[in-house]
Coordinates of C-alpha atoms and ligand atoms in Angstrom, one line a residue:
X18 CA 0.0 0.0 0.0
X19 CA 1.3 3.5 -0.9
X20 CA 1.6 5.7 2.1
X21 CA -0.4 8.9 1.7
X22 CA 1.4 12.1 2.7
X23 CA 0.1 15.7 3.0
X24 CA 2.9 17.9 1.7
X25 CA 0.7 20.1 -0.4
X26 CA -3.0 20.5 -1.1
X27 CA -2.4 18.6 -4.4
X28 CA -1.7 15.4 -2.5
X29 CA -5.5 15.0 -2.0
X30 CA -8.1 15.0 -4.7
X31 CA -10.7 17.8 -4.8
X32 CA -13.3 15.3 -3.6
X33 CA -11.1 14.2 -0.7
X34 CA -10.5 17.8 0.3
X35 CA -14.2 18.6 0.2
X36 CA -15.0 15.6 2.4
X37 CA -12.3 16.6 4.8
X38 CA -13.8 20.1 5.3
X39 CA -17.2 18.5 5.9
X40 CA -15.6 16.2 8.4
X41 CA -13.8 19.0 10.2
X42 CA -17.1 20.8 10.8
X43 CA -18.6 17.5 12.2
X44 CA -15.6 16.9 14.4
X45 CA -15.9 20.5 15.7
X46 CA -19.6 19.8 16.6
X47 CA -18.6 16.6 18.4
X48 CA -15.9 18.4 20.4
X49 CA -18.3 21.3 21.3
X50 CA -20.7 18.7 22.7
X51 CA -17.7 17.2 24.6
X52 CA -18.6 13.8 23.2
X53 CA -15.6 11.4 23.4
X54 CA -14.3 10.3 20.0
X55 CA -10.9 8.5 20.4
X56 CA -10.1 6.5 17.2
X57 CA -6.4 7.1 17.6
X58 CA -5.9 5.4 21.0
X59 CA -2.2 4.5 21.4
X60 CA -1.3 6.2 18.1
X61 CA 1.7 8.6 18.2
X62 CA 2.3 11.8 16.2
X63 CA 5.9 12.9 16.1
X64 CA 6.1 16.7 15.6
X65 CA 9.4 18.0 14.2
X66 CA 9.7 21.8 14.6
X67 CA 12.7 23.6 13.0
X68 CA 10.9 26.9 13.2
X69 CA 8.8 28.6 15.9
X70 CA 5.1 27.9 16.3
X71 CA 2.2 28.6 18.6
X72 CA -1.0 27.5 16.7
X73 CA 0.4 24.6 14.8
X74 CA 2.0 23.0 17.8
X75 CA -1.0 23.5 20.1
X76 CA -3.6 22.4 17.5
X77 CA -1.8 19.2 16.6
X78 CA -1.0 18.3 20.2
X79 CA -4.5 19.1 21.4
X80 CA -6.0 17.3 18.4
X81 CA -4.1 14.1 19.0
X82 CA -5.1 14.1 22.7
X83 CA -8.7 14.7 21.8
X84 CA -8.6 11.8 19.3
X85 CA -7.2 9.5 22.1
X86 CA -3.6 9.5 20.9
X87 CA -0.3 11.2 21.9
X88 CA 1.8 13.9 20.3
X89 CA 5.6 14.2 20.8
X90 CA 7.4 17.5 20.3
X91 CA 10.9 17.3 18.8
X92 CA 13.1 20.3 18.4
X93 CA 16.4 20.4 16.6
X94 CA 18.0 21.7 19.8
X95 CA 17.6 18.3 21.4
X96 CA 17.4 15.8 18.6
X97 CA 20.3 14.4 16.5
X98 CA 18.6 15.9 13.4
X99 CA 19.9 19.3 14.8
X100 CA 23.4 17.8 15.1
X101 CA 23.5 16.7 11.4
X102 CA 22.0 13.2 11.4
X103 CA 20.8 12.7 7.8
X104 CA 17.1 13.4 7.1
X105 CA 16.8 10.0 5.5
X106 CA 18.0 8.2 8.6
X107 CA 15.8 10.3 10.9
X108 CA 12.8 9.5 8.7
X109 CA 13.5 5.8 8.7
X110 CA 13.8 5.6 12.4
X111 CA 11.0 8.0 13.4
X112 CA 8.6 6.2 11.1
X113 CA 9.4 2.8 12.7
X114 CA 8.2 4.2 16.0
X115 CA 5.6 6.9 15.4
X116 CA 2.4 6.3 13.5
X117 CA 2.4 9.7 11.8
X118 CA 4.9 12.6 11.5
X119 CA 4.4 16.3 11.2
X120 CA 7.3 18.6 10.1
X121 CA 7.8 22.4 10.1
X122 CA 11.0 23.2 8.3
X123 CA 12.7 25.6 5.9
X124 CA 13.2 23.9 2.5
X125 CA 10.4 22.0 0.9
X126 CA 12.9 19.6 -0.6
X127 CA 13.7 18.5 2.9
X128 CA 10.2 17.4 3.7
X129 CA 9.9 15.7 0.3
X130 CA 13.1 13.7 1.1
X131 CA 11.8 12.9 4.6
X132 CA 8.5 11.6 3.1
X133 CA 10.4 9.5 0.6
X134 CA 12.1 7.6 3.4
X135 CA 9.1 7.5 5.8
X136 CA 6.9 4.4 6.2
X137 CA 4.1 6.5 7.7
X138 CA 2.2 9.6 6.6
X139 CA 4.1 12.9 6.7
X140 CA 2.3 16.2 7.2
X141 CA 3.7 19.5 6.1
X142 CA 3.2 21.9 9.0
X143 CA 4.9 24.8 6.9
X144 CA 7.9 25.0 4.7
X145 CA 9.3 28.1 2.9
X146 CA 7.1 27.0 0.0
X147 CA 3.7 25.9 1.4
X148 CA 1.4 25.9 4.4
X149 CA -1.4 23.5 3.4
X150 CA -2.7 22.8 6.9
X151 CA -3.6 26.5 7.3
X152 CA -5.6 26.4 4.1
X153 CA -7.8 23.5 5.4
X154 CA -8.7 25.8 8.4
X155 CA -9.2 28.8 6.1
X156 CA -11.6 27.0 3.8
X157 CA -13.5 25.5 6.7
X158 CA -13.9 29.0 8.1
X159 CA -15.2 30.4 4.9
X160 CA -17.6 27.5 4.5
X161 CA -18.9 28.0 8.0
X162 CA -19.5 31.7 7.5
X163 CA -20.6 31.8 3.8
X164 CA -21.1 28.3 2.4
X165 CA -19.2 26.9 -0.5
X166 CA -16.2 28.8 -1.7
X167 CA -16.5 27.4 -5.3
X168 CA -16.8 30.3 -7.8
X169 CA -16.1 33.0 -5.1
X170 CA -13.4 35.7 -5.5
X171 CA -10.5 35.8 -3.1
X172 CA -7.9 38.6 -3.0
X173 CA -4.4 37.8 -1.6
X174 CA -2.8 41.1 -0.6
X175 CA 1.0 41.0 0.1
X176 CA 3.9 38.7 -0.3
X177 CA 4.0 35.8 -2.8
X178 CA 5.0 33.5 0.0
X179 CA 4.2 30.0 1.4
X180 CA 0.7 31.0 2.3
X181 CA 0.1 32.6 -1.1
X182 CA 1.4 29.4 -2.8
X183 CA -1.1 27.3 -0.8
X184 CA -3.8 29.8 -1.7
X185 CA -2.9 29.2 -5.4
X186 CA -3.2 25.4 -4.9
X187 CA -6.5 25.9 -3.0
X188 CA -7.9 28.0 -5.8
X189 CA -7.3 25.0 -8.1
X190 CA -8.6 22.4 -5.7
X191 CA -11.6 24.2 -4.4
X192 CA -12.5 26.1 -7.6
X193 CA -12.4 29.7 -6.5
X194 CA -10.8 32.7 -8.3
X195 CA -7.7 34.2 -6.7
X196 CA -6.4 37.7 -7.4
X197 CA -2.9 38.3 -6.1
X198 CA -1.7 41.8 -5.3
X199 CA 2.0 41.8 -4.7
X200 CA 4.8 44.3 -5.4
X201 CA 7.2 43.4 -8.3
X202 CA 10.0 41.2 -7.0
X203 CA 7.7 39.5 -4.5
X204 CA 5.7 37.3 -6.9
X205 CA 4.7 33.8 -6.1
X206 CA 6.4 30.9 -7.9
X207 CA 5.8 31.3 -11.7
X208 CA 5.5 27.6 -12.4
X209 CA 3.0 27.1 -9.7
X210 CA 0.9 30.0 -10.9
X211 CA 1.1 28.8 -14.5
X212 CA -0.3 25.4 -13.4
X213 CA -3.3 27.2 -11.9
X214 CA -3.8 29.9 -14.6
X215 CA -7.5 29.1 -14.9
X216 CA -8.0 30.0 -11.2
X217 CA -5.2 32.5 -10.1
X218 CA -3.7 35.6 -11.5
X219 CA -1.4 38.5 -10.4
X220 CA -3.2 41.9 -10.3
X221 CA -0.5 44.3 -9.0
X222 CA -2.9 47.0 -7.8
X223 CA -4.3 46.0 -4.3
X224 CA -7.5 48.0 -4.9
X225 CA -8.2 46.3 -8.2
X226 CA -7.5 42.9 -6.6
X227 CA -9.8 43.6 -3.7
X228 CA -12.6 44.9 -5.9
X229 CA -15.8 42.9 -5.2
X230 CA -13.9 40.1 -3.4
X231 CA -15.7 37.8 -1.1
X232 CA -12.6 37.2 1.0
X233 CA -9.5 39.3 1.7
X234 CA -6.4 37.5 3.0
X235 CA -3.0 38.8 4.0
X236 CA 0.1 37.6 5.9
X237 CA 3.3 39.1 7.3
X238 CA 5.6 41.0 5.0
X239 CA 8.7 39.1 6.3
X240 CA 8.2 35.4 7.0
X241 CA 10.3 33.2 9.3
X242 CA 13.8 33.2 8.0
X243 CA 13.5 36.6 6.4
X244 CA 13.9 38.7 9.5
X245 CA 16.9 40.6 8.1
X246 CA 14.8 41.7 5.2
X247 CA 12.2 43.4 7.4
X248 CA 13.3 47.0 6.7
X249 CA 13.4 46.6 2.9
X250 CA 10.2 44.7 2.9
X251 CA 8.4 47.4 4.9
X252 CA 9.3 49.9 2.1
X253 CA 8.3 47.5 -0.7
X254 CA 5.0 46.6 0.9
X255 CA 4.0 50.0 2.1
X256 CA 1.1 50.3 -0.3
X257 CA -0.1 46.7 0.4
X258 CA -1.7 47.2 3.8
X259 CA -5.2 45.8 4.4
X260 CA -7.0 48.8 6.0
X261 CA -10.6 50.0 6.0
X262 CA -10.1 51.8 2.7
X263 CA -9.0 48.6 1.0
X264 CA -11.8 46.6 2.7
X265 CA -14.3 49.0 1.3
X266 CA -13.4 47.9 -2.2
X267 CA -14.5 44.4 -1.5
X268 CA -18.0 43.0 -1.4
X269 CA -20.0 44.4 1.5
X270 CA -20.1 41.0 3.2
X271 CA -16.5 40.2 2.5
X272 CA -14.5 38.3 5.2
X273 CA -11.0 39.0 6.3
X274 CA -8.5 36.3 7.2
X275 CA -4.9 36.2 8.5
X276 CA -3.1 33.0 9.4
X277 CA -1.3 34.8 12.3
X278 CA 0.9 35.9 13.9
X279 CA -0.1 39.4 12.7
X280 CA 1.7 42.7 12.8
X281 CA -0.9 45.4 13.4
X282 CA 0.1 48.6 11.6
X283 CA 2.1 46.7 8.9
X284 CA 0.2 44.2 6.7
X285 CA -3.1 44.9 8.4
X286 CA -4.6 47.6 10.6
X287 CA -6.0 46.9 14.1
X288 CA -9.3 48.3 12.8
X289 CA -9.6 45.5 10.2
X290 CA -8.2 42.5 12.1
X291 CA -10.1 43.3 15.3
X292 CA -13.2 44.5 13.3
X293 CA -16.5 42.9 12.4
X294 CA -15.4 41.4 9.0
X295 CA -12.4 39.6 10.6
X296 CA -12.9 35.8 11.1
X297 CA -9.3 35.4 12.2
X298 CA -10.0 33.8 15.6
X299 CA -12.4 31.2 14.1
X300 CA -9.7 30.6 11.5
X301 CA -7.1 30.0 14.2
X302 CA -9.5 27.7 16.2
X303 CA -10.3 25.7 13.0
X304 CA -6.6 24.6 12.8
X305 CA -7.6 22.2 15.5
X306 CA -10.7 20.8 13.9
X307 CA -9.3 20.7 10.3
X308 CA -6.2 18.9 11.4
X309 CA -8.1 16.4 13.4
X310 CA -10.0 15.6 10.2
X311 CA -6.7 15.3 8.4
X312 CA -5.2 12.9 11.1
X313 CA -8.4 10.8 10.9
X314 CA -8.2 10.7 7.1
X315 CA -4.5 9.6 7.1
X316 CA -4.7 7.1 10.0
X317 CA -8.2 5.6 10.4
Ligands
CP452 N1 -0.6 30.2 11.5 C1 0.4 29.4 12.0 O1 0.9 28.4 11.5 O2 0.8 29.8 13.3 P1 2.0 29.3 14.1 O3 3.3 29.8 13.4 O4 1.8 29.9 15.5 O5 2.0 27.8 14.2
NVA453 N1 4.4 33.3 6.0 C1 4.5 33.1 7.4 C2 3.4 32.2 7.9 C3 3.5 31.9 9.4 C4 2.4 31.0 9.9 C5 5.9 32.5 7.7 O1 6.3 31.6 7.0 O2 6.5 32.9 8.7

């Protein structure tokens, strides 16, 4: 049997992704009723974090406990991976002990290599290239507030980064139209965009991109690993802030999302992220429910 991994949204079919969102909403209802549902008794998730995290760690750890299993946090500071043990060897060994592995790292090639040598499913918990788990939560949140996202207009305002790349894949898989407003020099990957050309396009002007949109999304201007570029990026992205003026270009019932952590006064104003159109806190909570659906899909 081929081991299924979740390295990008393209690893699941559109039907599988749709079912996963439905299941995430069901699992959320089960949890709200405090009904016990423990299909992962004695199953172990190994969580490898080479970058910081609040939401991803807490949601996976909480999710595994709620499903009856256990989650183990592994940092490069105290594993041999951090001292140079080859990725292939770490993958071989971890996957003989843990039932499923989650990794947050820098290069996407590293997680691909890890998955190649793993006997158990590997989940991408963010690389420099993609953040697919966040998109499961974002789509769940849109569906809960507005129904199906198929055919809707989504505006990505800001950096052509890992989140933007996962939005491009999501546009393809969930069938929405994505308009990307990014300054020149900060475009998303050209090949990825070309592969989704029926669904996603670059519209440089943020007002044009936001016009009539059903959902406005942004993210930090400097991602993890780009801290030294912060000052240059603040200049390059100065016209790409999501503020009340930009929100007024969108549909009157448009939602606002941000994967967090946010920098108020940079990519988004406090008025917007803390305002009535923001569903950011539901979006953060849904990391838990969507990933429980993913763990169930990959393990049960
Ligand atoms: N959105 C997200 O992945 O948050 P963390 O970096 O806190 O995990
Ligand atoms: N683009 C951000 C997302 C953080 C969840 C980063 O990579 O730092």
